[in-house]
JSON list of C-alpha atoms in Angstrom, two decimals:
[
{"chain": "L", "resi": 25, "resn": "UNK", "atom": "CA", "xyz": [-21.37, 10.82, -3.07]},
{"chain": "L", "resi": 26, "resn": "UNK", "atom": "CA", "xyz": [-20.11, 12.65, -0.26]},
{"chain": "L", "resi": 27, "resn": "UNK", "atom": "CA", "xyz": [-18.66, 16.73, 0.24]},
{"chain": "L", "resi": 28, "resn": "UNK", "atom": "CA", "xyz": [-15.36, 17.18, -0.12]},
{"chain": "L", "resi": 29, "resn": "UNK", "atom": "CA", "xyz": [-14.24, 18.40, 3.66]},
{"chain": "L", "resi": 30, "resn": "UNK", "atom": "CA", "xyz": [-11.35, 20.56, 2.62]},
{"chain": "L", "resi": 31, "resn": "UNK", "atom": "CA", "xyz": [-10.15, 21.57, -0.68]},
{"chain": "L", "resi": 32, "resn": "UNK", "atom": "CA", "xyz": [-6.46, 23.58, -1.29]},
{"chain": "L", "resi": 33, "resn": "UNK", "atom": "CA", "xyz": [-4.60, 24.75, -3.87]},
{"chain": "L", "resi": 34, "resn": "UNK", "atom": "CA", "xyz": [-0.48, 24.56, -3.74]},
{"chain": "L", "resi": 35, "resn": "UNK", "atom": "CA", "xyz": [1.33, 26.31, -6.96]},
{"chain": "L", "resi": 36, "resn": "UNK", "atom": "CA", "xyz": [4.20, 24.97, -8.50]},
{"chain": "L", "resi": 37, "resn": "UNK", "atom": "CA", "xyz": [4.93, 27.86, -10.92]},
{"chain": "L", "resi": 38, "resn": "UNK", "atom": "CA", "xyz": [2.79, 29.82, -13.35]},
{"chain": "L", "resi": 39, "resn": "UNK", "atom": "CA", "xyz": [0.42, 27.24, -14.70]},
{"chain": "L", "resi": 40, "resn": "UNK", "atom": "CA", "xyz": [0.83, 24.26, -12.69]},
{"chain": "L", "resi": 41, "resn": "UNK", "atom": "CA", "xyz": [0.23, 22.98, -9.17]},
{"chain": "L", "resi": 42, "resn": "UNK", "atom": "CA", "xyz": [-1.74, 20.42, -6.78]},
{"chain": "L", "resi": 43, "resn": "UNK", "atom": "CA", "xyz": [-5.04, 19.91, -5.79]},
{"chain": "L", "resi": 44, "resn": "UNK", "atom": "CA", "xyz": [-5.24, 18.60, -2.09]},
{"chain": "L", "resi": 45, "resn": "UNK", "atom": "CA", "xyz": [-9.19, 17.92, -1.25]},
{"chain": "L", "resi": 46, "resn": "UNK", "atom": "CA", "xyz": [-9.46, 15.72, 1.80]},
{"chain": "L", "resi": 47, "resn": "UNK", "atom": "CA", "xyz": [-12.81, 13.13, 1.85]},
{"chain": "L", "resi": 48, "resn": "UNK", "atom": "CA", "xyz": [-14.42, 12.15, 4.65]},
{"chain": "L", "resi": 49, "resn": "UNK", "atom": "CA", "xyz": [-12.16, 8.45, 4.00]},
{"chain": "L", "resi": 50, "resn": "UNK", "atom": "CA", "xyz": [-9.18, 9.44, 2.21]},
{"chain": "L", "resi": 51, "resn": "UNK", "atom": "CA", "xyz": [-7.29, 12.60, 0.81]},
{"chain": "L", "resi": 52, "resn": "UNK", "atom": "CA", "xyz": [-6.35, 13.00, -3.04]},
{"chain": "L", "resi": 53, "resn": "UNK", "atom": "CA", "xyz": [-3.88, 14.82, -4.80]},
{"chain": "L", "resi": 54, "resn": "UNK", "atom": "CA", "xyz": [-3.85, 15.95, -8.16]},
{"chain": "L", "resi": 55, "resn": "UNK", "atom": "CA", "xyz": [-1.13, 17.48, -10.61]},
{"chain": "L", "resi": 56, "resn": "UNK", "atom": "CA", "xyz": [-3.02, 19.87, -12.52]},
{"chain": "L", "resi": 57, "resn": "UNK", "atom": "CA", "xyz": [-1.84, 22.05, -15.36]},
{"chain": "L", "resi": 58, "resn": "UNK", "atom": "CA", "xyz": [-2.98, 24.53, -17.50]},
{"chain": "L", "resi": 59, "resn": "UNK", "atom": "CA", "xyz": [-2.95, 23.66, -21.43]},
{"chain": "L", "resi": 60, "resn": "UNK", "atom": "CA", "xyz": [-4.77, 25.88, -23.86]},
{"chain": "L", "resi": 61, "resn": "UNK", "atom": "CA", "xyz": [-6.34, 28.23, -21.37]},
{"chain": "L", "resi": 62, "resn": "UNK", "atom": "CA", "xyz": [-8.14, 24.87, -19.20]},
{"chain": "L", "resi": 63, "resn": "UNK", "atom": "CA", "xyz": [-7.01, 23.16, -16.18]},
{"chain": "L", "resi": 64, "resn": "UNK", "atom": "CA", "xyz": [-6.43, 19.44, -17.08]},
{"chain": "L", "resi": 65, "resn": "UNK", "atom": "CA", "xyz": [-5.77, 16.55, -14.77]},
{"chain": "L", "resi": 66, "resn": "UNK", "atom": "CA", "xyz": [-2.69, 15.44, -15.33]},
{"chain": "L", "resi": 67, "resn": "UNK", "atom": "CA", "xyz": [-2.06, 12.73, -12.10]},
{"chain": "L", "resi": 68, "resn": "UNK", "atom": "CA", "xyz": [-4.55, 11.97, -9.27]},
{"chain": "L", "resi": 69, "resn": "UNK", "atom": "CA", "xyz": [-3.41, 9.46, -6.43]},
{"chain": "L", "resi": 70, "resn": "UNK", "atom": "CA", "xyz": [-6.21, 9.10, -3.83]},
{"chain": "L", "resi": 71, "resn": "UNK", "atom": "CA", "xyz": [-4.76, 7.79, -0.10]},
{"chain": "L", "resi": 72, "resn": "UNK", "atom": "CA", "xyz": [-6.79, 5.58, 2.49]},
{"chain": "L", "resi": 73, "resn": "UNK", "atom": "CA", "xyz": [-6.61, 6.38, 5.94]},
{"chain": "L", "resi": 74, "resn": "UNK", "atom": "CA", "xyz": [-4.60, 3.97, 6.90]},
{"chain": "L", "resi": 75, "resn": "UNK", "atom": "CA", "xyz": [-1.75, 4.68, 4.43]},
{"chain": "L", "resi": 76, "resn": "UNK", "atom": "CA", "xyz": [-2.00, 8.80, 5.55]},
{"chain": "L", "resi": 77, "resn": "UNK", "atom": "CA", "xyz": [-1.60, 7.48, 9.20]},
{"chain": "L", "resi": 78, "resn": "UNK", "atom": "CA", "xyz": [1.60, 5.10, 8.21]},
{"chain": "L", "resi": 79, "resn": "UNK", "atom": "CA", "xyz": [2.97, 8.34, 6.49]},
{"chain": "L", "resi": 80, "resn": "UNK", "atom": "CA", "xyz": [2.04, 10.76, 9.05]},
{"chain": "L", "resi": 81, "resn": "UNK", "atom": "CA", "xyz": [4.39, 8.92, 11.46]},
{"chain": "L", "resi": 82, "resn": "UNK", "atom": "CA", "xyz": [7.01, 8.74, 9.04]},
{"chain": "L", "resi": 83, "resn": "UNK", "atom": "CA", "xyz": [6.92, 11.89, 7.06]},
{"chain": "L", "resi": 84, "resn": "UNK", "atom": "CA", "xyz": [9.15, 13.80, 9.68]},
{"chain": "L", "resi": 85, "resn": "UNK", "atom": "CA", "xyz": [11.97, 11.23, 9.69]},
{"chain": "L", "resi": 86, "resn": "UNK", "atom": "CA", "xyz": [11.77, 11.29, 5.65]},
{"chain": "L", "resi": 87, "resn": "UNK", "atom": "CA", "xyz": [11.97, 15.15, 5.94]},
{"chain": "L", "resi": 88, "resn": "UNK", "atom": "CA", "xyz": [15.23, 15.03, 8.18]},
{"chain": "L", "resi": 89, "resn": "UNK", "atom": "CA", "xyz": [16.81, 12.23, 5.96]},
{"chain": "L", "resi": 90, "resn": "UNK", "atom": "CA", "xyz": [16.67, 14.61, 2.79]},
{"chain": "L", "resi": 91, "resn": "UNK", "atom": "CA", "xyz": [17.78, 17.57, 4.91]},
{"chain": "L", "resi": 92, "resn": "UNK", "atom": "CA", "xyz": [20.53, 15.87, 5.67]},
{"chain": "L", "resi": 93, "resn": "UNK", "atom": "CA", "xyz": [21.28, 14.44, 1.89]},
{"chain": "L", "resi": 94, "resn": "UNK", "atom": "CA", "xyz": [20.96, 18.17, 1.31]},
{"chain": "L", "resi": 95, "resn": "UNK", "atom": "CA", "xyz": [23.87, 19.16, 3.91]},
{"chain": "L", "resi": 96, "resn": "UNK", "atom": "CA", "xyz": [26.36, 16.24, 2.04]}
]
């Protein structure tokens, strides 16, 4: 099995947050939270290359669309 290139950590409060580690073929995010004093795995979704690159193109045109539910 092959190193992880990249691992990161983004919180979502005290006790919960995502795992981002990016693969040398895909990137996978999981929801982990902390129950009982562990970190469990709560979601995983692992993406292919080819659907981060139809995201990547898309992702700022989905950021300005809820911006601008946001402003209504």
């Amino acid at each position: 099995m092959a190193n992880p290139i990249k691992s990161e950590y983004v919180t979502l409060g005290e006790g919960k947050g995502i795992k981002v580690t990016l693969w040398p073929n895909s990137l996978r995010l999981e929801r982990v939270e902390k129950k009982e004093g562990k970190w469990e795995t709560t979601e995983q979704i692992t993406l292919a290359i080819k659907v981060l690159e139809w995201l990547g193109v898309r992702i700022p045109a989905f950021i300005a669309m809820m911006e601008a539910q946001k402003s209504n």
